[in-house]
């Protein structure tokens, strides 16, 4: 086996067998960049806890009011949001971006009695006129004419009105397709520490600058990329592009001047409506800043391997090892995942939970 520069991307042995690509194409994969936190802390939960959670969540998910949540969260991230929130047991849940209300419903299933604050440009009630949506009775909506962006809210006043004094008992969920560095700084300024980012896009993909992109650095294991068109990384990427819809080849990854960071050297924001070129030096400085405030960084694994879910979108070599690994159909079946439609597994984008605090 041979390493591919700073990026270790692989075709799983099972995939090679299916595609007939030959053992010589088997290149070891680091799968996940080892993002560095301040003190090396990690989450308290284990794979066993995740498996038990899956078994509990599947029947809950089957009762969801929005069966076809196109352009919204699929099963993987719905489970992740439910599991993390239920584990942390917050007194208040804040969501930035609600769409038709599916994420609000997931939060409510995790914490039936906790208050929710939802910031979303269009009130989910509007979607009820055209089809399924969810509106929560115990939720304060800043929506429609009363919409406020997360960074514009006077959080001290709002939290006081909700009787919240301990901000460590608050979970903030971002599904608003905004620059995650911007959101991280805004959350820290307001005093929040438990954050969940739904679309934590991989380098070269997505409509906003993500924590995963920021943490993609040469000095981090598995990070950094080569733009050499005849190099090993380029060859591996061209193969994977044939089989995974969200895989990007080197031509897509690299912009002018071999700028691979962010998306072709750009820091995207606001649903890709605002793009700003960023130098590698700035990108590097962003990474060091994030590390300085990061207590915990945990990417949600896919719930199951692609041979079980039949998903074809995300590249499994650019994701953590799944909770239910390929080949374990008995386990896949016993936790209830085999009852779900394959389409609900196609929305994985490396959801991440972070715990942050101001620099020491």
Short mmCIF file of C-alpha atoms in Angstrom, two decimals, residues 66-286:
data_model
loop_
_atom_site.label_atom_id
_atom_site.label_comp_id
_atom_site.label_asym_id
_atom_site.label_seq_id
_atom_site.Cartn_x
_atom_site.Cartn_y
_atom_site.Cartn_z
CA UNK A 66 -42.84 15.44 6.52
CA UNK A 67 -42.22 12.13 4.77
CA UNK A 68 -40.51 13.61 1.71
CA UNK A 69 -38.18 16.25 3.08
CA UNK A 70 -36.59 17.15 -0.24
CA UNK A 71 -33.86 19.82 0.14
CA UNK A 72 -33.97 19.21 3.90
CA UNK A 73 -32.36 16.74 6.32
CA UNK A 74 -32.41 13.04 5.58
CA UNK A 75 -32.15 10.22 8.09
CA UNK A 76 -28.45 10.46 9.00
CA UNK A 77 -28.56 14.09 10.12
CA UNK A 78 -32.01 13.74 11.67
CA UNK A 79 -30.59 10.98 13.85
CA UNK A 80 -27.48 13.03 14.63
CA UNK A 81 -29.47 16.08 15.72
CA UNK A 82 -31.82 13.97 17.84
CA UNK A 83 -29.02 11.95 19.45
CA UNK A 84 -26.73 14.87 20.31
CA UNK A 85 -29.59 17.00 21.63
CA UNK A 86 -31.04 14.20 23.73
CA UNK A 87 -27.59 13.44 25.15
CA UNK A 88 -26.90 17.07 26.12
CA UNK A 89 -30.42 17.60 27.52
CA UNK A 90 -30.56 21.38 27.01
CA UNK A 91 -33.04 23.72 28.69
CA UNK A 92 -33.31 25.70 25.44
CA UNK A 93 -32.74 24.80 21.80
CA UNK A 94 -32.06 27.44 19.15
CA UNK A 95 -32.21 26.70 15.45
CA UNK A 96 -31.09 29.00 12.66
CA UNK A 97 -32.88 27.80 9.53
CA UNK A 98 -36.02 25.67 9.82
CA UNK A 99 -37.40 25.32 6.25
CA UNK A 100 -40.65 23.31 6.60
CA UNK A 101 -40.04 22.51 10.27
CA UNK A 102 -38.53 19.02 10.13
CA UNK A 103 -35.56 19.96 12.31
CA UNK A 104 -37.94 21.62 14.79
CA UNK A 105 -39.84 18.34 14.96
CA UNK A 106 -36.61 16.40 15.53
CA UNK A 107 -35.62 18.74 18.37
CA UNK A 108 -39.05 18.29 19.92
CA UNK A 109 -38.71 14.49 19.82
CA UNK A 110 -35.36 14.78 21.60
CA UNK A 111 -36.59 17.15 24.32
CA UNK A 112 -40.40 17.13 24.63
CA UNK A 113 -40.57 19.84 27.30
CA UNK A 114 -37.74 22.24 26.47
CA UNK A 115 -38.30 25.57 24.77
CA UNK A 116 -37.27 26.15 21.15
CA UNK A 117 -36.34 29.40 19.41
CA UNK A 118 -36.48 29.22 15.62
CA UNK A 119 -34.93 31.81 13.32
CA UNK A 120 -36.06 31.27 9.73
CA UNK A 121 -36.87 33.71 6.91
CA UNK A 122 -40.15 32.03 5.99
CA UNK A 123 -42.50 30.76 8.69
CA UNK A 124 -43.12 27.00 8.38
CA UNK A 125 -46.85 27.80 8.59
CA UNK A 126 -46.59 29.10 5.02
CA UNK A 127 -45.61 25.65 3.77
CA UNK A 128 -48.74 24.08 5.27
CA UNK A 129 -50.74 25.67 2.46
CA UNK A 130 -48.94 23.49 -0.08
CA UNK A 131 -48.23 20.28 1.83
CA UNK A 132 -46.82 18.74 5.01
CA UNK A 133 -44.95 21.01 7.45
CA UNK A 134 -44.47 21.22 11.20
CA UNK A 135 -45.22 24.14 13.52
CA UNK A 136 -44.38 23.73 17.21
CA UNK A 137 -46.66 25.12 19.91
CA UNK A 138 -43.83 25.66 22.39
CA UNK A 139 -41.52 27.45 19.97
CA UNK A 140 -40.76 31.16 19.64
CA UNK A 141 -40.49 31.98 15.95
CA UNK A 142 -38.49 34.86 14.54
CA UNK A 143 -39.84 34.36 11.03
CA UNK A 144 -41.46 36.21 8.15
CA UNK A 145 -41.78 39.92 8.96
CA UNK A 146 -40.31 39.23 12.40
CA UNK A 147 -37.26 37.39 11.10
CA UNK A 148 -33.90 38.23 12.62
CA UNK A 149 -30.55 36.85 11.55
CA UNK A 150 -28.73 34.94 14.30
CA UNK A 151 -26.00 37.57 14.44
CA UNK A 152 -28.53 40.41 14.85
CA UNK A 153 -30.45 39.01 17.82
CA UNK A 154 -30.05 40.68 21.22
CA UNK A 155 -29.46 37.35 22.89
CA UNK A 156 -29.13 38.73 26.41
CA UNK A 157 -32.68 40.09 26.25
CA UNK A 158 -34.14 37.06 24.48
CA UNK A 159 -32.60 34.57 26.90
CA UNK A 160 -33.72 36.62 29.89
CA UNK A 161 -37.28 36.58 28.53
CA UNK A 162 -37.03 32.78 28.31
CA UNK A 163 -35.71 32.46 31.85
CA UNK A 164 -32.31 31.14 30.72
CA UNK A 165 -29.27 32.11 32.80
CA UNK A 166 -26.93 29.15 32.20
CA UNK A 167 -25.83 29.30 28.55
CA UNK A 168 -24.09 25.93 28.86
CA UNK A 169 -27.64 24.51 28.98
CA UNK A 170 -28.37 25.81 25.46
CA UNK A 171 -27.84 23.97 22.15
CA UNK A 172 -27.60 26.01 18.95
CA UNK A 173 -28.29 24.26 15.64
CA UNK A 174 -27.20 25.92 12.39
CA UNK A 175 -28.82 24.83 9.14
CA UNK A 176 -28.74 28.21 7.42
CA UNK A 177 -25.96 27.81 4.83
CA UNK A 178 -23.91 30.69 6.21
CA UNK A 179 -20.14 30.95 6.62
CA UNK A 180 -19.52 28.72 9.67
CA UNK A 181 -16.55 30.77 10.82
CA UNK A 182 -18.87 33.78 11.01
CA UNK A 183 -21.47 31.79 12.92
CA UNK A 184 -18.85 30.39 15.29
CA UNK A 185 -17.64 33.89 16.19
CA UNK A 186 -21.22 35.15 16.62
CA UNK A 187 -22.10 32.23 18.91
CA UNK A 188 -18.97 32.77 21.02
CA UNK A 189 -19.71 36.49 21.33
CA UNK A 190 -23.21 35.65 22.61
CA UNK A 191 -21.77 33.16 25.12
CA UNK A 192 -22.99 29.90 23.55
CA UNK A 193 -20.78 26.82 23.74
CA UNK A 194 -22.72 23.81 22.33
CA UNK A 195 -23.08 24.15 18.57
CA UNK A 196 -24.25 21.78 15.82
CA UNK A 197 -23.60 22.54 12.14
CA UNK A 198 -25.78 20.56 9.75
CA UNK A 199 -23.96 21.07 6.43
CA UNK A 200 -20.27 20.71 7.28
CA UNK A 201 -19.19 20.50 3.64
CA UNK A 202 -15.98 18.88 2.52
CA UNK A 203 -13.29 20.91 0.74
CA UNK A 204 -14.29 21.80 -2.82
CA UNK A 205 -18.02 21.35 -2.20
CA UNK A 206 -20.97 23.23 -0.74
CA UNK A 207 -22.40 26.73 -0.70
CA UNK A 208 -20.63 28.07 2.42
CA UNK A 209 -17.27 27.99 4.18
CA UNK A 210 -17.41 25.12 6.65
CA UNK A 211 -15.48 24.01 9.71
CA UNK A 212 -14.36 20.93 7.82
CA UNK A 213 -12.92 23.11 5.08
CA UNK A 214 -11.20 25.31 7.66
CA UNK A 215 -9.65 22.29 9.37
CA UNK A 216 -8.36 20.90 6.06
CA UNK A 217 -4.70 21.84 6.50
CA UNK A 218 -1.38 20.21 5.60
CA UNK A 219 -0.28 20.08 9.25
CA UNK A 220 -3.36 18.03 10.22
CA UNK A 221 -3.35 14.30 9.52
CA UNK A 222 -5.30 13.61 6.33
CA UNK A 223 -5.45 17.30 5.39
CA UNK A 224 -4.12 19.33 2.48
CA UNK A 225 -4.29 18.55 -1.23
CA UNK A 226 -2.21 18.33 -4.37
CA UNK A 227 -3.27 20.01 -7.64
CA UNK A 228 -0.75 18.06 -9.74
CA UNK A 229 -2.88 16.72 -12.61
CA UNK A 230 -0.76 13.59 -13.09
CA UNK A 231 -0.32 12.87 -9.39
CA UNK A 232 -1.68 10.03 -7.28
CA UNK A 233 -4.42 12.13 -5.74
CA UNK A 234 -5.67 13.22 -9.16
CA UNK A 235 -5.81 9.64 -10.39
CA UNK A 236 -7.69 8.41 -7.32
CA UNK A 237 -10.13 11.33 -7.45
CA UNK A 238 -10.92 10.68 -11.12
CA UNK A 239 -11.83 7.08 -10.29
CA UNK A 240 -13.99 7.98 -7.30
CA UNK A 241 -15.79 10.67 -9.29
CA UNK A 242 -17.29 7.92 -11.44
CA UNK A 243 -19.08 6.30 -8.51
CA UNK A 244 -19.92 9.04 -6.00
CA UNK A 245 -21.99 12.03 -7.05
CA UNK A 246 -20.40 14.44 -4.57
CA UNK A 247 -16.82 13.35 -5.18
CA UNK A 248 -14.75 16.05 -6.87
CA UNK A 249 -11.85 15.51 -9.24
CA UNK A 250 -8.72 17.64 -9.23
CA UNK A 251 -10.01 19.98 -11.95
CA UNK A 252 -13.05 20.75 -9.79
CA UNK A 253 -11.02 20.95 -6.58
CA UNK A 254 -8.34 23.38 -7.73
CA UNK A 255 -8.72 26.98 -8.85
CA UNK A 256 -6.20 29.48 -10.26
CA UNK A 257 -2.77 29.27 -8.70
CA UNK A 258 -3.47 25.77 -7.36
CA UNK A 259 -5.89 27.19 -4.79
CA UNK A 260 -7.61 24.09 -3.40
CA UNK A 261 -8.78 25.48 -0.01
CA UNK A 262 -12.42 26.39 0.65
CA UNK A 263 -13.98 25.99 -2.78
CA UNK A 264 -11.29 26.70 -5.39
CA UNK A 265 -9.76 29.37 -3.17
CA UNK A 266 -13.06 31.05 -2.28
CA UNK A 267 -14.78 31.46 1.06
CA UNK A 268 -18.44 30.97 0.22
CA UNK A 269 -21.32 32.42 2.22
CA UNK A 270 -25.09 32.90 2.18
CA UNK A 271 -26.17 29.98 -0.03
CA UNK A 272 -23.27 30.75 -2.42
CA UNK A 273 -24.64 34.26 -3.05
CA UNK A 274 -21.60 35.89 -1.47
CA UNK A 275 -18.16 34.61 -2.40
CA UNK A 276 -14.84 36.13 -1.37
CA UNK A 277 -11.40 34.99 -2.52
CA UNK A 278 -9.23 33.93 0.38
CA UNK A 279 -5.48 33.44 0.46
CA UNK A 280 -3.93 30.30 1.87
CA UNK A 281 -2.40 32.43 4.63
CA UNK A 282 -5.88 33.62 5.65
CA UNK A 283 -7.20 30.07 5.44
CA UNK A 284 -4.35 28.87 7.65
CA UNK A 285 -4.97 31.65 10.18
CA UNK A 286 -8.67 30.70 10.31
#
